[in-house]
Amino acid sequence: SADGDNEAAKLTREMANELLSIANLPGLSIAIRKNNEIMFAEGFGYADLEKRSPVTVNTQFRAASTSKAITVTGLAKMMQDGMIDVEAEVQKYVPHYPLKEYPITIKQLAGNVSGMPHYLSSDNLENRYYSTIKDALGVFSHHKLLFKPQTKYSYSSAGFVLLSAAMEGASGVNFISYLQDKVFNPMGMKSTEPDMGKYKFMPNLTTYY
C-alpha cells in the first residue's frame, strides 16, 4: 500500500542517516528494487565534503573489491558459453605469464586459493595508467607464490588481475568490453564503468576518502 511504502521509505531514511552518523561516513546511496522495479532510491550525505556536493541517485561510487564479484559473474557467463576451461592452467590463456613453483588454474584464481599474494611492498607499481592487462601484470609477475595452490585461502587482488587477463585471452575480447557486453548491458547497469583516472572525466564520481 502507499502508506506502507511511505513508512518503509521513512524508516530507510532514518536508518541511512543513523549509519552516516555512527560510521562517520561522508555519504552513501541506497536503492531498493523489487520485481524489476526501483521502489526506493536516494542519496545521503556528501559526495565531496569540501565542496558540500550532495550524494544523489546519479552519484557513482568506486566499486573497489566488489569488482571481484563482477569479474566472476563474467567468468560464469564464459563457462556457460563454453569459452573457458576453469581447470586449465593460467598459461593456456596467458602464455606470457611466468611459470611459478606450482601450476595455477583459473578456478584457483577465482577462489583466492591460488597462492597468489595480495599487495606487496615489492610490487613494481608506478604512478601511471596501465593501458593493458598485460602491462599491469608486470607489477607483480615477479613474485613467488605464498603457498602451494589449494592448500590455503589468501585474498588476492593480483590474482584477479591475472584472472581478468585469462578471461581476455579466452574470449579474444578486451576484458572491459566483454563485461560491458555480457554483464552490464544485459543487467541494465548503465552507470557502471571503469575508473580511468585522469584519462576520463567522470562528473558524478565521488571524491575518494
PDB file of C-alpha atoms in Angstrom:
ATOM      1  CA  SER A   1       0.000   0.000   0.000  1.00  0.00           C
ATOM      2  CA  ALA A   2       1.005   3.645  -0.352  1.00  0.00           C
ATOM      3  CA  ASP A   3       1.042   4.099   3.423  1.00  0.00           C
ATOM      4  CA  GLY A   4       3.249   1.048   3.815  1.00  0.00           C
ATOM      5  CA  ASP A   5       5.641   2.278   1.130  1.00  0.00           C
ATOM      6  CA  ASN A   6       5.833   5.709   2.767  1.00  0.00           C
ATOM      7  CA  GLU A   7       6.538   4.145   6.142  1.00  0.00           C
ATOM      8  CA  ALA A   8       9.254   1.920   4.654  1.00  0.00           C
ATOM      9  CA  ALA A   9      10.839   4.923   2.926  1.00  0.00           C
ATOM     10  CA  LYS A  10      10.786   6.889   6.188  1.00  0.00           C
ATOM     11  CA  LEU A  11      12.422   4.016   8.063  1.00  0.00           C
ATOM     12  CA  THR A  12      15.059   3.642   5.334  1.00  0.00           C
ATOM     13  CA  ARG A  13      15.915   7.345   5.587  1.00  0.00           C
ATOM     14  CA  GLU A  14      16.204   7.122   9.369  1.00  0.00           C
ATOM     15  CA  MET A  15      18.489   4.088   9.111  1.00  0.00           C
ATOM     16  CA  ALA A  16      20.640   5.756   6.437  1.00  0.00           C
ATOM     17  CA  ASN A  17      21.118   8.936   8.449  1.00  0.00           C
ATOM     18  CA  GLU A  18      21.909   6.942  11.582  1.00  0.00           C
ATOM     19  CA  LEU A  19      24.503   4.930   9.658  1.00  0.00           C
ATOM     20  CA  LEU A  20      26.079   8.151   8.363  1.00  0.00           C
ATOM     21  CA  SER A  21      26.473   9.322  11.939  1.00  0.00           C
ATOM     22  CA  ILE A  22      27.561   6.065  13.590  1.00  0.00           C
ATOM     23  CA  ALA A  23      30.063   5.077  10.897  1.00  0.00           C
ATOM     24  CA  ASN A  24      31.175   8.683  10.291  1.00  0.00           C
ATOM     25  CA  LEU A  25      30.635   8.313   6.550  1.00  0.00           C
ATOM     26  CA  PRO A  26      30.904  11.208   4.085  1.00  0.00           C
ATOM     27  CA  GLY A  27      27.900   9.884   2.179  1.00  0.00           C
ATOM     28  CA  LEU A  28      26.046   6.858   0.887  1.00  0.00           C
ATOM     29  CA  SER A  29      23.414   5.867  -1.644  1.00  0.00           C
ATOM     30  CA  ILE A  30      20.609   3.355  -1.226  1.00  0.00           C
ATOM     31  CA  ALA A  31      18.424   1.749  -3.877  1.00  0.00           C
ATOM     32  CA  ILE A  32      15.811  -0.946  -3.276  1.00  0.00           C
ATOM     33  CA  ARG A  33      14.482  -2.980  -6.161  1.00  0.00           C
ATOM     34  CA  LYS A  34      11.529  -5.352  -6.142  1.00  0.00           C
ATOM     35  CA  ASN A  35      10.076  -7.320  -9.043  1.00  0.00           C
ATOM     36  CA  ASN A  36      12.202  -5.444 -11.588  1.00  0.00           C
ATOM     37  CA  GLU A  37      11.073  -2.053 -10.278  1.00  0.00           C
ATOM     38  CA  ILE A  38      13.049   0.501  -8.282  1.00  0.00           C
ATOM     39  CA  MET A  39      10.979   1.038  -5.132  1.00  0.00           C
ATOM     40  CA  PHE A  40      13.342   3.471  -3.400  1.00  0.00           C
ATOM     41  CA  ALA A  41      16.438   5.392  -4.467  1.00  0.00           C
ATOM     42  CA  GLU A  42      18.059   8.276  -2.581  1.00  0.00           C
ATOM     43  CA  GLY A  43      21.438   9.714  -1.726  1.00  0.00           C
ATOM     44  CA  PHE A  44      22.541  10.773   1.746  1.00  0.00           C
ATOM     45  CA  GLY A  45      25.407  12.938   2.899  1.00  0.00           C
ATOM     46  CA  TYR A  46      28.089  14.320   0.622  1.00  0.00           C
ATOM     47  CA  ALA A  47      29.991  13.114  -2.436  1.00  0.00           C
ATOM     48  CA  ASP A  48      32.568  15.822  -1.718  1.00  0.00           C
ATOM     49  CA  LEU A  49      32.826  17.206   1.814  1.00  0.00           C
ATOM     50  CA  GLU A  50      34.864  20.289   0.933  1.00  0.00           C
ATOM     51  CA  LYS A  51      32.549  21.351  -1.887  1.00  0.00           C
ATOM     52  CA  ARG A  52      29.462  20.201   0.049  1.00  0.00           C
ATOM     53  CA  SER A  53      28.314  18.341  -3.055  1.00  0.00           C
ATOM     54  CA  PRO A  54      25.422  16.064  -2.052  1.00  0.00           C
ATOM     55  CA  VAL A  55      25.139  12.390  -2.934  1.00  0.00           C
ATOM     56  CA  THR A  56      22.306  11.915  -5.436  1.00  0.00           C
ATOM     57  CA  VAL A  57      20.840   8.910  -7.224  1.00  0.00           C
ATOM     58  CA  ASN A  58      23.307   9.633 -10.054  1.00  0.00           C
ATOM     59  CA  THR A  59      26.426   9.622  -7.867  1.00  0.00           C
ATOM     60  CA  GLN A  60      28.980   6.970  -8.807  1.00  0.00           C
ATOM     61  CA  PHE A  61      30.971   5.183  -6.089  1.00  0.00           C
ATOM     62  CA  ARG A  62      34.153   3.221  -6.624  1.00  0.00           C
ATOM     63  CA  ALA A  63      33.320  -0.467  -6.618  1.00  0.00           C
ATOM     64  CA  ALA A  64      36.711  -1.438  -5.124  1.00  0.00           C
ATOM     65  CA  SER A  65      36.786  -5.187  -4.476  1.00  0.00           C
ATOM     66  CA  THR A  66      33.102  -5.576  -5.317  1.00  0.00           C
ATOM     67  CA  SER A  67      34.693  -5.683  -8.775  1.00  0.00           C
ATOM     68  CA  LYS A  68      35.689  -9.262  -7.954  1.00  0.00           C
ATOM     69  CA  ALA A  69      32.021 -10.270  -7.822  1.00  0.00           C
ATOM     70  CA  ILE A  70      31.516  -8.573 -11.190  1.00  0.00           C
ATOM     71  CA  THR A  71      34.536 -10.413 -12.597  1.00  0.00           C
ATOM     72  CA  VAL A  72      33.300 -13.853 -11.534  1.00  0.00           C
ATOM     73  CA  THR A  73      29.866 -13.041 -12.973  1.00  0.00           C
ATOM     74  CA  GLY A  74      31.611 -12.543 -16.308  1.00  0.00           C
ATOM     75  CA  LEU A  75      33.591 -15.735 -15.722  1.00  0.00           C
ATOM     76  CA  ALA A  76      30.370 -17.676 -15.060  1.00  0.00           C
ATOM     77  CA  LYS A  77      28.977 -16.387 -18.364  1.00  0.00           C
ATOM     78  CA  MET A  78      32.115 -17.596 -20.127  1.00  0.00           C
ATOM     79  CA  MET A  79      31.732 -21.014 -18.503  1.00  0.00           C
ATOM     80  CA  GLN A  80      28.090 -21.142 -19.545  1.00  0.00           C
ATOM     81  CA  ASP A  81      29.061 -20.342 -23.124  1.00  0.00           C
ATOM     82  CA  GLY A  82      31.896 -22.902 -23.129  1.00  0.00           C
ATOM     83  CA  MET A  83      34.534 -20.245 -23.727  1.00  0.00           C
ATOM     84  CA  ILE A  84      36.889 -21.095 -20.867  1.00  0.00           C
ATOM     85  CA  ASP A  85      38.125 -24.169 -19.021  1.00  0.00           C
ATOM     86  CA  VAL A  86      38.426 -23.251 -15.340  1.00  0.00           C
ATOM     87  CA  GLU A  87      40.500 -26.365 -14.645  1.00  0.00           C
ATOM     88  CA  ALA A  88      43.131 -25.239 -17.159  1.00  0.00           C
ATOM     89  CA  GLU A  89      46.431 -23.695 -16.125  1.00  0.00           C
ATOM     90  CA  VAL A  90      46.568 -19.942 -16.488  1.00  0.00           C
ATOM     91  CA  GLN A  91      49.291 -20.106 -19.162  1.00  0.00           C
ATOM     92  CA  LYS A  92      46.769 -21.677 -21.551  1.00  0.00           C
ATOM     93  CA  TYR A  93      45.187 -18.219 -21.820  1.00  0.00           C
ATOM     94  CA  VAL A  94      48.086 -16.019 -20.655  1.00  0.00           C
ATOM     95  CA  PRO A  95      51.127 -17.724 -22.235  1.00  0.00           C
ATOM     96  CA  HIS A  96      53.492 -14.859 -21.401  1.00  0.00           C
ATOM     97  CA  TYR A  97      52.855 -15.103 -17.633  1.00  0.00           C
ATOM     98  CA  PRO A  98      55.906 -16.620 -15.884  1.00  0.00           C
ATOM     99  CA  LEU A  99      55.625 -20.199 -14.622  1.00  0.00           C
ATOM    100  CA  LYS A 100      55.653 -20.485 -10.843  1.00  0.00           C
ATOM    101  CA  GLU A 101      56.719 -23.178  -8.395  1.00  0.00           C
ATOM    102  CA  TYR A 102      53.349 -24.846  -8.919  1.00  0.00           C
ATOM    103  CA  PRO A 103      50.779 -24.637 -11.730  1.00  0.00           C
ATOM    104  CA  ILE A 104      47.868 -22.231 -11.138  1.00  0.00           C
ATOM    105  CA  THR A 105      44.399 -22.863 -12.544  1.00  0.00           C
ATOM    106  CA  ILE A 106      41.651 -20.402 -13.460  1.00  0.00           C
ATOM    107  CA  LYS A 107      39.413 -21.924 -10.775  1.00  0.00           C
ATOM    108  CA  GLN A 108      42.073 -21.405  -8.088  1.00  0.00           C
ATOM    109  CA  LEU A 109      42.458 -17.749  -9.057  1.00  0.00           C
ATOM    110  CA  ALA A 110      38.699 -17.178  -8.830  1.00  0.00           C
ATOM    111  CA  GLY A 111      38.557 -18.828  -5.400  1.00  0.00           C
ATOM    112  CA  ASN A 112      41.553 -16.985  -3.885  1.00  0.00           C
ATOM    113  CA  VAL A 113      43.283 -20.315  -3.289  1.00  0.00           C
ATOM    114  CA  SER A 114      45.998 -19.975  -5.942  1.00  0.00           C
ATOM    115  CA  GLY A 115      48.775 -18.874  -3.579  1.00  0.00           C
ATOM    116  CA  MET A 116      48.993 -15.525  -5.359  1.00  0.00           C
ATOM    117  CA  PRO A 117      49.978 -12.706  -2.974  1.00  0.00           C
ATOM    118  CA  HIS A 118      47.935  -9.579  -2.336  1.00  0.00           C
ATOM    119  CA  TYR A 119      49.588  -6.136  -2.486  1.00  0.00           C
ATOM    120  CA  LEU A 120      53.281  -6.279  -1.516  1.00  0.00           C
ATOM    121  CA  SER A 121      55.817  -3.535  -0.849  1.00  0.00           C
ATOM    122  CA  SER A 122      57.999  -5.081  -3.559  1.00  0.00           C
ATOM    123  CA  ASP A 123      55.363  -4.585  -6.273  1.00  0.00           C
ATOM    124  CA  ASN A 124      56.717  -2.800  -9.343  1.00  0.00           C
ATOM    125  CA  LEU A 125      53.983  -0.190  -9.016  1.00  0.00           C
ATOM    126  CA  GLU A 126      54.294   3.082 -10.914  1.00  0.00           C
ATOM    127  CA  ASN A 127      52.126   6.182 -10.689  1.00  0.00           C
ATOM    128  CA  ARG A 128      50.670   5.830 -14.171  1.00  0.00           C
ATOM    129  CA  TYR A 129      47.746   4.402 -16.100  1.00  0.00           C
ATOM    130  CA  TYR A 130      48.165   0.815 -17.283  1.00  0.00           C
ATOM    131  CA  SER A 131      46.627   0.687 -20.755  1.00  0.00           C
ATOM    132  CA  THR A 132      46.541  -3.120 -20.979  1.00  0.00           C
ATOM    133  CA  ILE A 133      46.189  -6.005 -18.541  1.00  0.00           C
ATOM    134  CA  LYS A 134      49.464  -7.440 -19.844  1.00  0.00           C
ATOM    135  CA  ASP A 135      51.119  -4.184 -18.865  1.00  0.00           C
ATOM    136  CA  ALA A 136      49.586  -4.343 -15.381  1.00  0.00           C
ATOM    137  CA  LEU A 137      50.762  -7.918 -14.803  1.00  0.00           C
ATOM    138  CA  GLY A 138      54.308  -6.597 -14.640  1.00  0.00           C
ATOM    139  CA  VAL A 139      53.516  -5.046 -11.258  1.00  0.00           C
ATOM    140  CA  PHE A 140      53.505  -8.454  -9.551  1.00  0.00           C
ATOM    141  CA  SER A 141      54.514 -11.157 -12.062  1.00  0.00           C
ATOM    142  CA  HIS A 142      57.955 -11.482 -10.435  1.00  0.00           C
ATOM    143  CA  HIS A 143      56.516 -12.619  -7.079  1.00  0.00           C
ATOM    144  CA  LYS A 144      56.675 -16.194  -5.840  1.00  0.00           C
ATOM    145  CA  LEU A 145      53.550 -17.963  -4.641  1.00  0.00           C
ATOM    146  CA  LEU A 146      52.770 -17.750  -0.933  1.00  0.00           C
ATOM    147  CA  PHE A 147      51.883 -21.440  -0.747  1.00  0.00           C
ATOM    148  CA  LYS A 148      51.006 -24.472  -2.853  1.00  0.00           C
ATOM    149  CA  PRO A 149      47.686 -23.768  -4.606  1.00  0.00           C
ATOM    150  CA  GLN A 150      44.534 -25.074  -2.965  1.00  0.00           C
ATOM    151  CA  THR A 151      46.200 -25.688   0.419  1.00  0.00           C
ATOM    152  CA  LYS A 152      45.161 -22.333   1.912  1.00  0.00           C
ATOM    153  CA  TYR A 153      42.898 -19.341   1.305  1.00  0.00           C
ATOM    154  CA  SER A 154      44.501 -15.948   0.754  1.00  0.00           C
ATOM    155  CA  TYR A 155      42.681 -12.905  -0.619  1.00  0.00           C
ATOM    156  CA  SER A 156      44.485 -11.559  -3.673  1.00  0.00           C
ATOM    157  CA  SER A 157      43.687  -8.639  -5.948  1.00  0.00           C
ATOM    158  CA  ALA A 158      46.728  -9.593  -8.035  1.00  0.00           C
ATOM    159  CA  GLY A 159      45.110 -12.975  -8.584  1.00  0.00           C
ATOM    160  CA  PHE A 160      42.035 -11.286 -10.003  1.00  0.00           C
ATOM    161  CA  VAL A 161      44.090  -9.117 -12.337  1.00  0.00           C
ATOM    162  CA  LEU A 162      45.638 -12.332 -13.640  1.00  0.00           C
ATOM    163  CA  LEU A 163      42.151 -13.871 -13.866  1.00  0.00           C
ATOM    164  CA  SER A 164      40.974 -10.921 -15.979  1.00  0.00           C
ATOM    165  CA  ALA A 165      43.952 -11.469 -18.284  1.00  0.00           C
ATOM    166  CA  ALA A 166      42.971 -15.134 -18.647  1.00  0.00           C
ATOM    167  CA  MET A 167      39.375 -14.174 -19.426  1.00  0.00           C
ATOM    168  CA  GLU A 168      40.608 -11.744 -22.059  1.00  0.00           C
ATOM    169  CA  GLY A 169      42.826 -14.441 -23.549  1.00  0.00           C
ATOM    170  CA  ALA A 170      39.993 -16.983 -23.596  1.00  0.00           C
ATOM    171  CA  SER A 171      37.444 -14.663 -25.196  1.00  0.00           C
ATOM    172  CA  GLY A 172      39.744 -12.742 -27.519  1.00  0.00           C
ATOM    173  CA  VAL A 173      37.840  -9.648 -26.377  1.00  0.00           C
ATOM    174  CA  ASN A 174      39.053  -6.747 -24.238  1.00  0.00           C
ATOM    175  CA  PHE A 175      38.095  -7.530 -20.624  1.00  0.00           C
ATOM    176  CA  ILE A 176      36.105  -4.322 -20.033  1.00  0.00           C
ATOM    177  CA  SER A 177      34.348  -4.663 -23.391  1.00  0.00           C
ATOM    178  CA  TYR A 178      33.394  -8.239 -22.525  1.00  0.00           C
ATOM    179  CA  LEU A 179      31.905  -7.190 -19.170  1.00  0.00           C
ATOM    180  CA  GLN A 180      30.024  -4.351 -20.855  1.00  0.00           C
ATOM    181  CA  ASP A 181      28.507  -6.676 -23.451  1.00  0.00           C
ATOM    182  CA  LYS A 182      27.849  -9.757 -21.318  1.00  0.00           C
ATOM    183  CA  VAL A 183      27.215  -8.366 -17.817  1.00  0.00           C
ATOM    184  CA  PHE A 184      26.450  -4.639 -17.685  1.00  0.00           C
ATOM    185  CA  ASN A 185      24.228  -4.283 -20.742  1.00  0.00           C
ATOM    186  CA  PRO A 186      22.042  -7.382 -20.122  1.00  0.00           C
ATOM    187  CA  MET A 187      21.519  -6.332 -16.489  1.00  0.00           C
ATOM    188  CA  GLY A 188      20.760  -2.704 -17.314  1.00  0.00           C
ATOM    189  CA  MET A 189      23.819  -1.448 -15.387  1.00  0.00           C
ATOM    190  CA  LYS A 190      24.015   1.848 -17.252  1.00  0.00           C
ATOM    191  CA  SER A 191      26.139   3.684 -14.692  1.00  0.00           C
ATOM    192  CA  THR A 192      28.823   1.040 -14.175  1.00  0.00           C
ATOM    193  CA  GLU A 193      32.108   1.730 -15.938  1.00  0.00           C
ATOM    194  CA  PRO A 194      35.871   1.563 -15.316  1.00  0.00           C
ATOM    195  CA  ASP A 195      37.569   4.365 -13.421  1.00  0.00           C
ATOM    196  CA  MET A 196      40.040   5.754 -15.971  1.00  0.00           C
ATOM    197  CA  GLY A 197      41.531   8.276 -13.557  1.00  0.00           C
ATOM    198  CA  LYS A 198      42.721  11.475 -15.174  1.00  0.00           C
ATOM    199  CA  TYR A 199      42.154   9.986 -18.633  1.00  0.00           C
ATOM    200  CA  LYS A 200      38.383  10.315 -18.406  1.00  0.00           C
ATOM    201  CA  PHE A 201      36.365  12.976 -16.614  1.00  0.00           C
ATOM    202  CA  MET A 202      33.592  11.401 -14.556  1.00  0.00           C
ATOM    203  CA  PRO A 203      31.417  14.241 -13.220  1.00  0.00           C
ATOM    204  CA  ASN A 204      29.321  12.063 -10.909  1.00  0.00           C
ATOM    205  CA  LEU A 205      32.217  10.236  -9.243  1.00  0.00           C
ATOM    206  CA  THR A 206      32.648  10.713  -5.506  1.00  0.00           C
ATOM    207  CA  THR A 207      35.784  12.155  -4.005  1.00  0.00           C
ATOM    208  CA  TYR A 208      37.965   9.338  -2.698  1.00  0.00           C
ATOM    209  CA  TYR A 209      38.049   9.189   1.110  1.00  0.00           C
TER     210      TYR A 209
END
